[in-house]
CSV table of C-alpha atoms in Angstrom, one decimal:
chain,number,residue,atom,x,y,z
K,1,UNK,CA,-10.6,-63.5,17.1
K,2,UNK,CA,-8.9,-61.3,14.5
K,3,UNK,CA,-10.7,-58.1,13.6
K,4,UNK,CA,-11.2,-57.9,9.8
K,5,UNK,CA,-12.3,-55.1,7.5
K,6,UNK,CA,-15.0,-57.2,6.0
K,7,UNK,CA,-16.9,-56.9,9.3
K,8,UNK,CA,-17.8,-53.2,8.7
K,9,UNK,CA,-18.6,-54.0,5.0
K,10,UNK,CA,-21.1,-56.7,6.0
K,11,UNK,CA,-22.8,-54.4,8.6
K,12,UNK,CA,-23.2,-51.7,5.9
K,13,UNK,CA,-24.5,-54.3,3.5
K,14,UNK,CA,-27.1,-55.5,6.0
K,15,UNK,CA,-28.3,-51.9,6.7
K,16,UNK,CA,-29.0,-51.3,3.0
K,17,UNK,CA,-32.7,-51.8,2.4
K,18,UNK,CA,-31.9,-52.5,-1.3
K,19,UNK,CA,-29.2,-55.0,-0.6
K,20,UNK,CA,-28.6,-57.8,-3.1
K,21,UNK,CA,-27.3,-61.3,-2.6
K,22,UNK,CA,-23.6,-61.0,-1.8
K,23,UNK,CA,-20.7,-63.0,-3.2
K,24,UNK,CA,-17.5,-62.9,-1.1
K,25,UNK,CA,-14.6,-64.2,-3.1
K,26,UNK,CA,-10.9,-64.6,-2.4
K,27,UNK,CA,-8.0,-66.9,-2.2
K,28,UNK,CA,-8.2,-70.0,-0.1
K,29,UNK,CA,-7.7,-69.9,3.7
K,30,UNK,CA,-7.9,-66.1,4.1
K,31,UNK,CA,-10.8,-66.2,6.6
K,32,UNK,CA,-13.9,-65.8,4.4
K,33,UNK,CA,-16.0,-68.5,6.0
K,34,UNK,CA,-15.0,-67.6,9.6
K,35,UNK,CA,-15.8,-63.9,9.1
K,36,UNK,CA,-19.2,-64.6,7.4
K,37,UNK,CA,-20.2,-67.1,10.1
K,38,UNK,CA,-19.3,-64.7,12.9
K,39,UNK,CA,-21.3,-61.9,11.3
K,40,UNK,CA,-24.2,-64.2,10.7
K,41,UNK,CA,-24.5,-65.5,14.3
K,42,UNK,CA,-24.3,-62.0,15.6
K,43,UNK,CA,-26.9,-60.4,13.3
K,44,UNK,CA,-29.5,-63.0,12.4
K,45,UNK,CA,-32.0,-65.0,14.5
K,46,UNK,CA,-31.8,-67.9,12.0
K,47,UNK,CA,-28.7,-68.9,9.9
K,48,UNK,CA,-28.8,-71.6,7.3
K,49,UNK,CA,-25.2,-72.7,6.3
K,50,UNK,CA,-24.7,-74.9,3.3
K,51,UNK,CA,-21.2,-76.0,2.3
K,52,UNK,CA,-21.3,-77.4,-1.3
K,53,UNK,CA,-18.0,-79.3,-0.8
K,54,UNK,CA,-18.5,-80.8,2.6
K,55,UNK,CA,-22.2,-81.6,1.9
K,56,UNK,CA,-22.4,-82.5,-1.7
K,57,UNK,CA,-26.1,-83.5,-1.4
K,58,UNK,CA,-27.1,-79.9,-1.3
K,59,UNK,CA,-25.9,-79.4,-4.9
K,60,UNK,CA,-29.2,-81.0,-5.8
K,61,UNK,CA,-31.4,-78.4,-4.2
K,62,UNK,CA,-31.7,-76.6,-7.5
K,63,UNK,CA,-32.9,-79.7,-9.4
K,64,UNK,CA,-36.6,-78.6,-9.2
K,65,UNK,CA,-35.9,-75.1,-10.4
K,66,UNK,CA,-34.5,-71.8,-9.2
K,67,UNK,CA,-37.5,-70.3,-7.5
K,68,UNK,CA,-37.1,-69.6,-3.8
K,69,UNK,CA,-39.9,-71.8,-2.6
K,70,UNK,CA,-38.5,-74.9,-4.4
K,71,UNK,CA,-35.0,-74.3,-3.1
K,72,UNK,CA,-36.2,-73.8,0.5
K,73,UNK,CA,-38.4,-76.9,0.3
K,74,UNK,CA,-35.5,-79.0,-0.9
K,75,UNK,CA,-33.1,-77.7,1.7
K,76,UNK,CA,-35.7,-78.5,4.4
K,77,UNK,CA,-36.0,-82.0,3.1
K,78,UNK,CA,-32.3,-82.5,3.7
K,79,UNK,CA,-32.3,-80.7,7.0
K,80,UNK,CA,-35.8,-80.1,8.6
K,81,UNK,CA,-34.2,-78.3,11.6
K,82,UNK,CA,-33.4,-75.3,9.4
K,83,UNK,CA,-35.8,-72.4,10.1
K,84,UNK,CA,-36.7,-70.0,7.3
K,85,UNK,CA,-38.3,-66.9,8.9
K,86,UNK,CA,-38.8,-64.0,6.4
K,87,UNK,CA,-36.7,-60.9,7.4
K,88,UNK,CA,-34.8,-62.8,10.1
K,89,UNK,CA,-32.9,-65.5,8.1
K,90,UNK,CA,-29.5,-65.5,6.4
K,91,UNK,CA,-28.7,-68.3,3.9
K,92,UNK,CA,-25.0,-68.8,3.6
K,93,UNK,CA,-23.9,-70.8,0.5
K,94,UNK,CA,-20.3,-71.7,1.1
K,95,UNK,CA,-17.8,-73.0,-1.4
K,96,UNK,CA,-19.9,-71.8,-4.3
K,97,UNK,CA,-17.2,-72.9,-6.8
K,98,UNK,CA,-18.4,-76.4,-6.3
K,99,UNK,CA,-21.9,-75.5,-7.4
K,100,UNK,CA,-22.0,-72.7,-10.0
K,101,UNK,CA,-25.7,-73.3,-10.5
K,102,UNK,CA,-26.3,-71.7,-7.2
K,103,UNK,CA,-25.5,-68.3,-8.8
K,104,UNK,CA,-28.5,-68.7,-11.1
K,105,UNK,CA,-30.8,-68.7,-8.1
K,106,UNK,CA,-29.6,-65.3,-6.9
K,107,UNK,CA,-32.0,-63.5,-9.2
K,108,UNK,CA,-34.9,-65.3,-7.6
K,109,UNK,CA,-33.6,-64.5,-4.1
K,110,UNK,CA,-33.2,-60.8,-5.1
K,111,UNK,CA,-36.7,-60.4,-6.5
K,112,UNK,CA,-38.3,-62.5,-3.7
K,113,UNK,CA,-36.7,-60.5,-0.9
K,114,UNK,CA,-37.7,-62.7,2.0
K,115,UNK,CA,-34.2,-64.0,2.9
K,116,UNK,CA,-30.7,-62.5,2.9
K,117,UNK,CA,-28.1,-64.5,0.9
K,118,UNK,CA,-24.3,-64.5,1.1
K,119,UNK,CA,-22.2,-66.8,-1.1
K,120,UNK,CA,-18.5,-67.5,-0.6
K,121,UNK,CA,-16.0,-69.2,-2.8
K,122,UNK,CA,-12.4,-69.7,-3.2
K,123,UNK,CA,-11.0,-68.1,-6.3
K,124,UNK,CA,-9.0,-71.3,-6.8
K,125,UNK,CA,-11.1,-73.3,-9.3
K,126,UNK,CA,-14.1,-71.0,-9.3
K,127,UNK,CA,-15.5,-70.5,-12.8
K,128,UNK,CA,-16.4,-66.9,-12.0
K,129,UNK,CA,-17.2,-66.1,-15.7
K,130,UNK,CA,-20.0,-68.6,-15.5
K,131,UNK,CA,-21.2,-67.3,-12.1
K,132,UNK,CA,-21.0,-63.7,-13.4
K,133,UNK,CA,-23.2,-64.4,-16.5
K,134,UNK,CA,-25.7,-66.3,-14.4
K,135,UNK,CA,-26.3,-63.6,-11.9
K,136,UNK,CA,-25.5,-60.2,-13.6
K,137,UNK,CA,-27.4,-57.4,-12.0
K,138,UNK,CA,-28.7,-59.4,-9.1
K,139,UNK,CA,-25.7,-59.7,-6.9
K,140,UNK,CA,-23.0,-57.7,-5.2
K,141,UNK,CA,-19.3,-58.7,-5.2
K,142,UNK,CA,-16.7,-58.3,-2.4
K,143,UNK,CA,-13.2,-59.5,-2.8
K,144,UNK,CA,-11.5,-60.4,0.4
K,145,UNK,CA,-7.7,-60.5,1.0
K,146,UNK,CA,-5.4,-61.9,3.6
K,147,UNK,CA,-4.8,-59.4,6.5
K,148,UNK,CA,-3.3,-56.1,5.4
K,149,UNK,CA,-0.9,-54.2,7.7
K,150,UNK,CA,-3.7,-52.2,9.3
K,151,UNK,CA,-5.5,-55.4,10.3
K,152,UNK,CA,-2.2,-56.8,11.5
K,153,UNK,CA,-1.8,-53.7,13.7
K,154,UNK,CA,-5.3,-54.2,15.1
K,155,UNK,CA,-4.3,-57.8,15.9
K,156,UNK,CA,-1.4,-56.4,17.9
K,157,UNK,CA,-3.7,-54.1,19.9
K,158,UNK,CA,-3.3,-50.8,18.1
K,159,UNK,CA,-6.4,-48.7,17.8
K,160,UNK,CA,-8.0,-46.9,14.9
K,161,UNK,CA,-7.1,-43.6,16.6
K,162,UNK,CA,-3.4,-44.5,16.4
K,163,UNK,CA,-3.7,-45.2,12.7
K,164,UNK,CA,-5.6,-42.0,12.2
K,165,UNK,CA,-2.7,-40.2,13.8
K,166,UNK,CA,-0.3,-41.8,11.4
K,167,UNK,CA,-2.4,-40.6,8.5
K,168,UNK,CA,-2.5,-37.0,9.9
K,169,UNK,CA,1.3,-37.0,10.0
K,170,UNK,CA,1.4,-38.1,6.3
K,171,UNK,CA,-1.0,-35.4,5.4
K,172,UNK,CA,1.1,-32.7,7.1
K,173,UNK,CA,4.4,-34.2,6.0
K,174,UNK,CA,5.4,-34.3,9.7
K,175,UNK,CA,8.0,-36.9,10.7
K,176,UNK,CA,7.3,-39.7,13.1
K,177,UNK,CA,9.0,-39.9,16.4
K,178,UNK,CA,12.0,-42.2,16.8
K,179,UNK,CA,9.9,-44.5,19.0
K,180,UNK,CA,7.1,-44.6,16.3
K,181,UNK,CA,9.7,-45.3,13.6
K,182,UNK,CA,11.5,-48.1,15.5
K,183,UNK,CA,8.4,-49.9,16.8
K,184,UNK,CA,6.4,-49.7,13.6
K,185,UNK,CA,9.5,-50.8,11.5
K,186,UNK,CA,9.9,-53.8,13.7
K,187,UNK,CA,6.3,-54.8,13.5
K,188,UNK,CA,6.5,-54.3,9.7
K,189,UNK,CA,9.5,-56.7,9.5
K,190,UNK,CA,7.4,-59.2,11.4
K,191,UNK,CA,4.5,-58.7,9.0
K,192,UNK,CA,6.7,-59.3,6.0
K,193,UNK,CA,7.9,-62.5,7.5
K,194,UNK,CA,4.5,-63.7,8.4
K,195,UNK,CA,2.3,-62.4,5.6
K,196,UNK,CA,-1.4,-62.0,6.2
K,197,UNK,CA,-2.8,-65.5,6.3
K,198,UNK,CA,-5.1,-65.5,9.4
K,199,UNK,CA,-3.9,-68.8,10.8
K,200,UNK,CA,-0.3,-67.7,10.6
K,201,UNK,CA,-1.0,-64.3,12.2
K,202,UNK,CA,-3.2,-65.7,14.9
K,203,UNK,CA,-0.5,-68.2,15.9
K,204,UNK,CA,2.1,-65.4,16.1
K,205,UNK,CA,-0.2,-63.1,18.1
K,206,UNK,CA,-1.3,-65.9,20.5
K,207,UNK,CA,2.2,-67.3,21.1
K,208,UNK,CA,4.0,-64.0,20.9
K,209,UNK,CA,6.7,-65.5,18.7
K,210,UNK,CA,7.3,-67.2,15.2
K,211,UNK,CA,7.2,-70.7,16.5
K,212,UNK,CA,5.5,-73.0,14.0
K,213,UNK,CA,4.6,-70.2,11.5
K,214,UNK,CA,7.1,-71.3,8.8
K,215,UNK,CA,5.7,-74.9,8.9
K,216,UNK,CA,2.2,-73.4,8.5
K,217,UNK,CA,3.3,-71.2,5.6
K,218,UNK,CA,5.0,-74.1,3.8
K,219,UNK,CA,1.8,-76.2,4.2
K,220,UNK,CA,-0.1,-73.4,2.6
K,221,UNK,CA,2.3,-73.4,-0.3
K,222,UNK,CA,1.9,-77.2,-0.6
K,223,UNK,CA,-1.9,-76.8,-0.5
K,224,UNK,CA,-1.8,-74.3,-3.4
K,225,UNK,CA,0.2,-76.8,-5.5
K,226,UNK,CA,-2.3,-79.5,-4.7
K,227,UNK,CA,-5.2,-77.2,-5.7
K,228,UNK,CA,-3.5,-76.4,-9.0
K,229,UNK,CA,-3.5,-80.1,-9.8
K,230,UNK,CA,-7.1,-80.4,-8.6
K,231,UNK,CA,-8.7,-77.3,-10.3
K,232,UNK,CA,-6.6,-76.4,-13.4
K,233,UNK,CA,-9.0,-77.8,-15.9
K,234,UNK,CA,-8.2,-77.4,-19.6
K,235,UNK,CA,-4.7,-76.1,-19.0
K,236,UNK,CA,-1.4,-77.9,-18.5
K,237,UNK,CA,-1.2,-78.3,-14.7
K,238,UNK,CA,2.5,-78.8,-14.9
K,239,UNK,CA,3.1,-75.5,-16.7
K,240,UNK,CA,1.0,-73.6,-14.1
K,241,UNK,CA,3.0,-75.2,-11.3
K,242,UNK,CA,6.2,-74.4,-13.3
K,243,UNK,CA,5.4,-70.7,-13.3
K,244,UNK,CA,4.2,-70.8,-9.7
K,245,UNK,CA,7.5,-72.2,-8.6
K,246,UNK,CA,9.5,-69.7,-10.6
K,247,UNK,CA,8.0,-66.5,-9.2
K,248,UNK,CA,10.8,-66.1,-6.6
K,249,UNK,CA,13.4,-66.7,-9.3
K,250,UNK,CA,12.1,-63.8,-11.4
K,251,UNK,CA,11.9,-61.5,-8.4
K,252,UNK,CA,15.5,-62.2,-7.6
K,253,UNK,CA,16.6,-60.9,-11.0
K,254,UNK,CA,17.6,-57.3,-11.5
K,255,UNK,CA,14.7,-56.3,-13.8
K,256,UNK,CA,12.2,-58.8,-12.2
K,257,UNK,CA,10.4,-59.1,-15.5
K,258,UNK,CA,8.6,-62.4,-16.3
K,259,UNK,CA,10.2,-64.3,-19.1
K,260,UNK,CA,8.8,-67.5,-20.5
K,261,UNK,CA,12.2,-68.6,-21.7
K,262,UNK,CA,13.5,-68.6,-18.1
K,263,UNK,CA,10.6,-70.9,-16.9
K,264,UNK,CA,11.7,-73.9,-19.0
K,265,UNK,CA,14.3,-74.5,-21.7
K,266,UNK,CA,12.7,-73.9,-25.1
K,267,UNK,CA,9.4,-72.8,-23.7
K,268,UNK,CA,7.2,-70.8,-26.0
K,269,UNK,CA,4.7,-68.1,-25.1
K,270,UNK,CA,1.8,-69.9,-26.9
K,271,UNK,CA,2.4,-73.0,-24.8
K,272,UNK,CA,1.8,-71.1,-21.6
K,273,UNK,CA,-1.3,-69.2,-22.8
K,274,UNK,CA,-3.7,-68.6,-20.0
K,275,UNK,CA,-1.5,-70.0,-17.2
K,276,UNK,CA,-0.5,-66.6,-15.7
K,277,UNK,CA,-4.2,-65.5,-15.9
K,278,UNK,CA,-5.2,-68.6,-14.1
K,279,UNK,CA,-2.8,-68.0,-11.3
K,280,UNK,CA,-4.0,-64.4,-11.0
K,281,UNK,CA,-7.7,-65.4,-11.1
K,282,UNK,CA,-7.0,-68.0,-8.4
K,283,UNK,CA,-5.7,-65.3,-6.1
K,284,UNK,CA,-2.2,-66.7,-6.0
K,285,UNK,CA,-0.3,-63.9,-7.8
K,286,UNK,CA,-0.5,-60.2,-8.5
K,287,UNK,CA,0.3,-59.2,-12.1
K,288,UNK,CA,2.0,-55.8,-12.7
K,289,UNK,CA,1.8,-54.6,-16.3
K,290,UNK,CA,4.3,-52.4,-18.1
K,291,UNK,CA,2.9,-49.1,-19.3
K,292,UNK,CA,3.4,-48.1,-22.9
K,293,UNK,CA,4.0,-44.5,-21.7
K,294,UNK,CA,3.9,-42.9,-18.3
K,295,UNK,CA,0.6,-41.2,-18.9
K,296,UNK,CA,-3.1,-41.5,-18.2
K,297,UNK,CA,-5.3,-43.5,-18.5
K,298,UNK,CA,-3.6,-46.5,-16.8
K,299,UNK,CA,-6.0,-49.2,-17.9
K,300,UNK,CA,-5.8,-48.3,-21.6
K,301,UNK,CA,-2.1,-47.8,-21.7
K,302,UNK,CA,-0.2,-51.0,-21.0
K,303,UNK,CA,1.4,-53.9,-22.8
K,304,UNK,CA,-0.4,-57.1,-21.8
K,305,UNK,CA,2.6,-59.2,-22.8
K,306,UNK,CA,5.1,-57.4,-20.6
K,307,UNK,CA,4.6,-57.9,-16.9
K,308,UNK,CA,6.1,-58.8,-13.5
K,309,UNK,CA,4.6,-61.4,-11.1
K,310,UNK,CA,4.4,-61.0,-7.4
K,311,UNK,CA,3.1,-63.3,-4.7
K,312,UNK,CA,-0.2,-62.2,-3.3
K,313,UNK,CA,1.2,-62.9,0.2
K,314,UNK,CA,4.7,-61.8,1.0
K,315,UNK,CA,5.0,-64.2,3.8
K,316,UNK,CA,4.5,-67.1,1.3
K,317,UNK,CA,7.2,-65.6,-0.9
K,318,UNK,CA,9.7,-65.6,2.0
K,319,UNK,CA,8.5,-69.1,3.0
K,320,UNK,CA,9.3,-70.3,-0.5
K,321,UNK,CA,13.0,-69.3,-0.2
K,322,UNK,CA,15.7,-71.8,0.7
K,323,UNK,CA,16.8,-72.7,4.2
K,324,UNK,CA,19.8,-70.4,4.2
K,325,UNK,CA,17.7,-67.5,3.2
K,326,UNK,CA,15.2,-68.3,5.9
K,327,UNK,CA,17.9,-68.3,8.5
K,328,UNK,CA,19.3,-65.0,7.3
K,329,UNK,CA,16.0,-63.2,7.2
K,330,UNK,CA,14.7,-64.4,10.5
K,331,UNK,CA,18.0,-63.8,12.3
K,332,UNK,CA,19.1,-60.6,10.6
K,333,UNK,CA,16.0,-59.1,9.0
K,334,UNK,CA,18.3,-58.5,6.1
K,335,UNK,CA,15.5,-58.0,3.5
K,336,UNK,CA,17.5,-55.6,1.3
K,337,UNK,CA,19.9,-58.3,0.1
K,338,UNK,CA,17.2,-59.7,-2.3
K,339,UNK,CA,17.5,-56.9,-4.8
K,340,UNK,CA,14.5,-55.2,-3.4
K,341,UNK,CA,12.3,-58.1,-4.4
K,342,UNK,CA,10.7,-58.5,-0.9
K,343,UNK,CA,10.0,-54.7,-0.6
K,344,UNK,CA,8.5,-54.6,-4.1
K,345,UNK,CA,6.4,-57.6,-3.4
K,346,UNK,CA,5.0,-56.2,-0.1
K,347,UNK,CA,4.3,-52.8,-1.6
K,348,UNK,CA,2.5,-54.5,-4.6
K,349,UNK,CA,0.4,-56.5,-2.1
K,350,UNK,CA,-0.4,-53.3,-0.1
K,351,UNK,CA,-1.5,-51.5,-3.3
K,352,UNK,CA,-3.7,-54.3,-4.4
K,353,UNK,CA,-5.4,-54.6,-1.0
K,354,UNK,CA,-6.4,-50.9,-1.4
K,355,UNK,CA,-8.0,-51.6,-4.7
K,356,UNK,CA,-5.2,-50.5,-7.0
K,357,UNK,CA,-4.2,-52.2,-10.3
K,358,UNK,CA,-0.4,-52.7,-10.7
K,359,UNK,CA,1.6,-50.9,-13.4
K,360,UNK,CA,5.3,-50.2,-13.9
K,361,UNK,CA,7.3,-48.5,-16.6
K,362,UNK,CA,10.7,-49.2,-18.2
K,363,UNK,CA,11.7,-47.6,-21.5
K,364,UNK,CA,13.6,-49.5,-24.2
K,365,UNK,CA,17.0,-48.1,-23.3
K,366,UNK,CA,16.4,-48.8,-19.6
K,367,UNK,CA,17.3,-45.1,-18.8
K,368,UNK,CA,13.9,-44.5,-17.2
K,369,UNK,CA,12.0,-47.0,-15.0
K,370,UNK,CA,9.5,-46.8,-12.2
K,371,UNK,CA,8.3,-49.6,-9.9
K,372,UNK,CA,4.6,-48.6,-9.7
K,373,UNK,CA,2.1,-46.0,-10.8
K,374,UNK,CA,-1.2,-45.0,-9.1
K,375,UNK,CA,-3.4,-42.0,-9.7
K,376,UNK,CA,-5.3,-39.3,-7.8
K,377,UNK,CA,-8.2,-37.3,-9.1
K,378,UNK,CA,-6.3,-35.6,-11.9
K,379,UNK,CA,-2.7,-36.8,-12.1
K,380,UNK,CA,-0.5,-39.8,-12.5
K,381,UNK,CA,1.6,-40.6,-9.4
K,382,UNK,CA,4.9,-42.6,-9.8
K,383,UNK,CA,5.7,-44.8,-6.8
K,384,UNK,CA,9.3,-45.7,-6.2
K,385,UNK,CA,10.3,-48.5,-3.8
K,386,UNK,CA,13.9,-48.3,-2.5
K,387,UNK,CA,15.6,-51.2,-0.6
K,388,UNK,CA,18.5,-48.8,0.0
K,389,UNK,CA,18.5,-45.0,0.1
K,390,UNK,CA,19.9,-44.7,-3.4
K,391,UNK,CA,19.5,-42.2,-6.2
K,392,UNK,CA,16.0,-41.3,-7.4
K,393,UNK,CA,16.9,-40.1,-10.9
K,394,UNK,CA,13.9,-41.7,-12.7
K,395,UNK,CA,11.5,-40.2,-10.1
K,396,UNK,CA,13.0,-36.8,-10.5
K,397,UNK,CA,12.9,-37.0,-14.3
K,398,UNK,CA,9.3,-38.0,-14.4
K,399,UNK,CA,8.3,-35.1,-12.2
K,400,UNK,CA,10.4,-32.4,-13.7
K,401,UNK,CA,10.3,-33.3,-17.4
K,402,UNK,CA,7.8,-31.6,-19.7
K,403,UNK,CA,7.4,-34.9,-21.5
K,404,UNK,CA,5.2,-36.3,-18.8
K,405,UNK,CA,2.5,-33.7,-18.1
K,406,UNK,CA,0.3,-36.1,-16.2
K,407,UNK,CA,3.0,-36.5,-13.5
K,408,UNK,CA,2.9,-33.6,-10.9
K,409,UNK,CA,4.5,-35.2,-7.9
K,410,UNK,CA,5.7,-38.6,-6.7
K,411,UNK,CA,5.9,-41.1,-3.8
K,412,UNK,CA,9.0,-42.8,-2.5
K,413,UNK,CA,8.8,-45.7,0.0
K,414,UNK,CA,12.1,-46.5,1.8
K,415,UNK,CA,13.8,-46.8,5.2
K,416,UNK,CA,13.4,-43.0,5.8
K,417,UNK,CA,11.0,-41.0,7.8
K,418,UNK,CA,8.1,-38.9,6.4
K,419,UNK,CA,9.2,-35.9,4.4
K,420,UNK,CA,8.5,-33.8,1.3
K,421,UNK,CA,11.1,-32.0,-0.8
K,422,UNK,CA,8.7,-30.1,-3.0
K,423,UNK,CA,8.8,-32.8,-5.7
K,424,UNK,CA,8.0,-36.1,-4.0
K,425,UNK,CA,6.8,-37.4,-0.6
K,426,UNK,CA,9.0,-39.9,1.3
K,427,UNK,CA,7.3,-42.4,3.5
K,428,UNK,CA,8.6,-45.5,5.4
K,429,UNK,CA,7.4,-48.7,3.9
K,430,UNK,CA,4.9,-49.5,6.7
K,431,UNK,CA,2.8,-46.5,5.8
K,432,UNK,CA,2.0,-47.8,2.3
K,433,UNK,CA,-1.4,-49.2,3.5
K,434,UNK,CA,-2.5,-45.6,4.0
K,435,UNK,CA,-1.6,-44.4,0.5
K,436,UNK,CA,-5.1,-44.3,-1.0
K,437,UNK,CA,-6.5,-42.3,2.0
K,438,UNK,CA,-3.5,-39.9,1.7
K,439,UNK,CA,-4.1,-39.4,-2.0
K,440,UNK,CA,-7.8,-38.9,-1.6
K,441,UNK,CA,-7.1,-36.2,1.0
K,442,UNK,CA,-4.7,-34.4,-1.4
K,443,UNK,CA,-7.4,-34.5,-4.2
K,444,UNK,CA,-10.0,-33.0,-1.8
K,445,UNK,CA,-7.8,-30.3,-0.3
């Protein structure tokens, strides 16, 4: 059983006397149902599990109203073996996207207080705007992702103490040993190839090799395409799939910028309105917006029409490449030949899994550009991703120039060891999962 970060979150949620009904959302097949079921069986005497897709009859339990007694009565009619003991029962509504009316009942469950409620739903096809409006103020949200690199290390047997030691070295700008660098770099290459989908990672850990993982990844890609056809209501499904199938094409370009004209000959922006947002809402892509200026605040300072697209899961990006690319990557681990696309994609994924939004910058003359920006308590932090140990002119200019007062230092992820030159920190790629904890420590010290 893979250890997941949601386990600690659920335990803290249960220990809160003022807990609200919880909605766990995320892309398909990332382990939501498995994790919630495992938590429920270990922490409650009675568990009521209702899957609105597999058991469509339960979509009718709200027909007599949204008060708790009516809902419980209707559930019991469908399955009299369910036990509802106040204070000892968790009701798990799974696949909530198939029954948005369920969200309306969360207010009743919150005010009633006899039973704990967790809802789970795939972002694919979920009308979250409707759910949000029906339950505002009476629920708590948790967005789950595929495994991050820390969870991958747990799966490989590494302890939290080992990870804390890595963070301490980052804080002190102390280099890793040659053994640490070599072993962790190798594991990170494996993680890039696999991505974080639980079934894929579990197969790799159980077998000790990559056997069968590519087949599983390609099936996931096919499942996403099928779900686009199934759930993309009100939008041109063909256009959504067209963008989905071109993500790797854009990443292979030098500037990696999304351009409608490259998706289809003669394509116009208005014809694709809402398609990128749909893919992002479905948990398939991460969108990285171009800043108007390298300054704070980030959310109020970007161009919504200029952006890059990244796969949410880098393993699926690699699985989408052609056969020759697969052979090259798996045999030679030659990730740098793809113009940094794979490294950018994995760092974007690692930032999002820490709760960061994605922003980049490129001026009109292309004389200054930066892959990502994050922030600490009082400054803007440029993040550069280097596939090769090349020049860092833009990073130096952002830090040294008086034109960017919000920038005080920077971060560079590359193939090099931990270091600090007085201007920016250098970290190996695999430490990106600790960036938020590192920046928080800098703000507090």
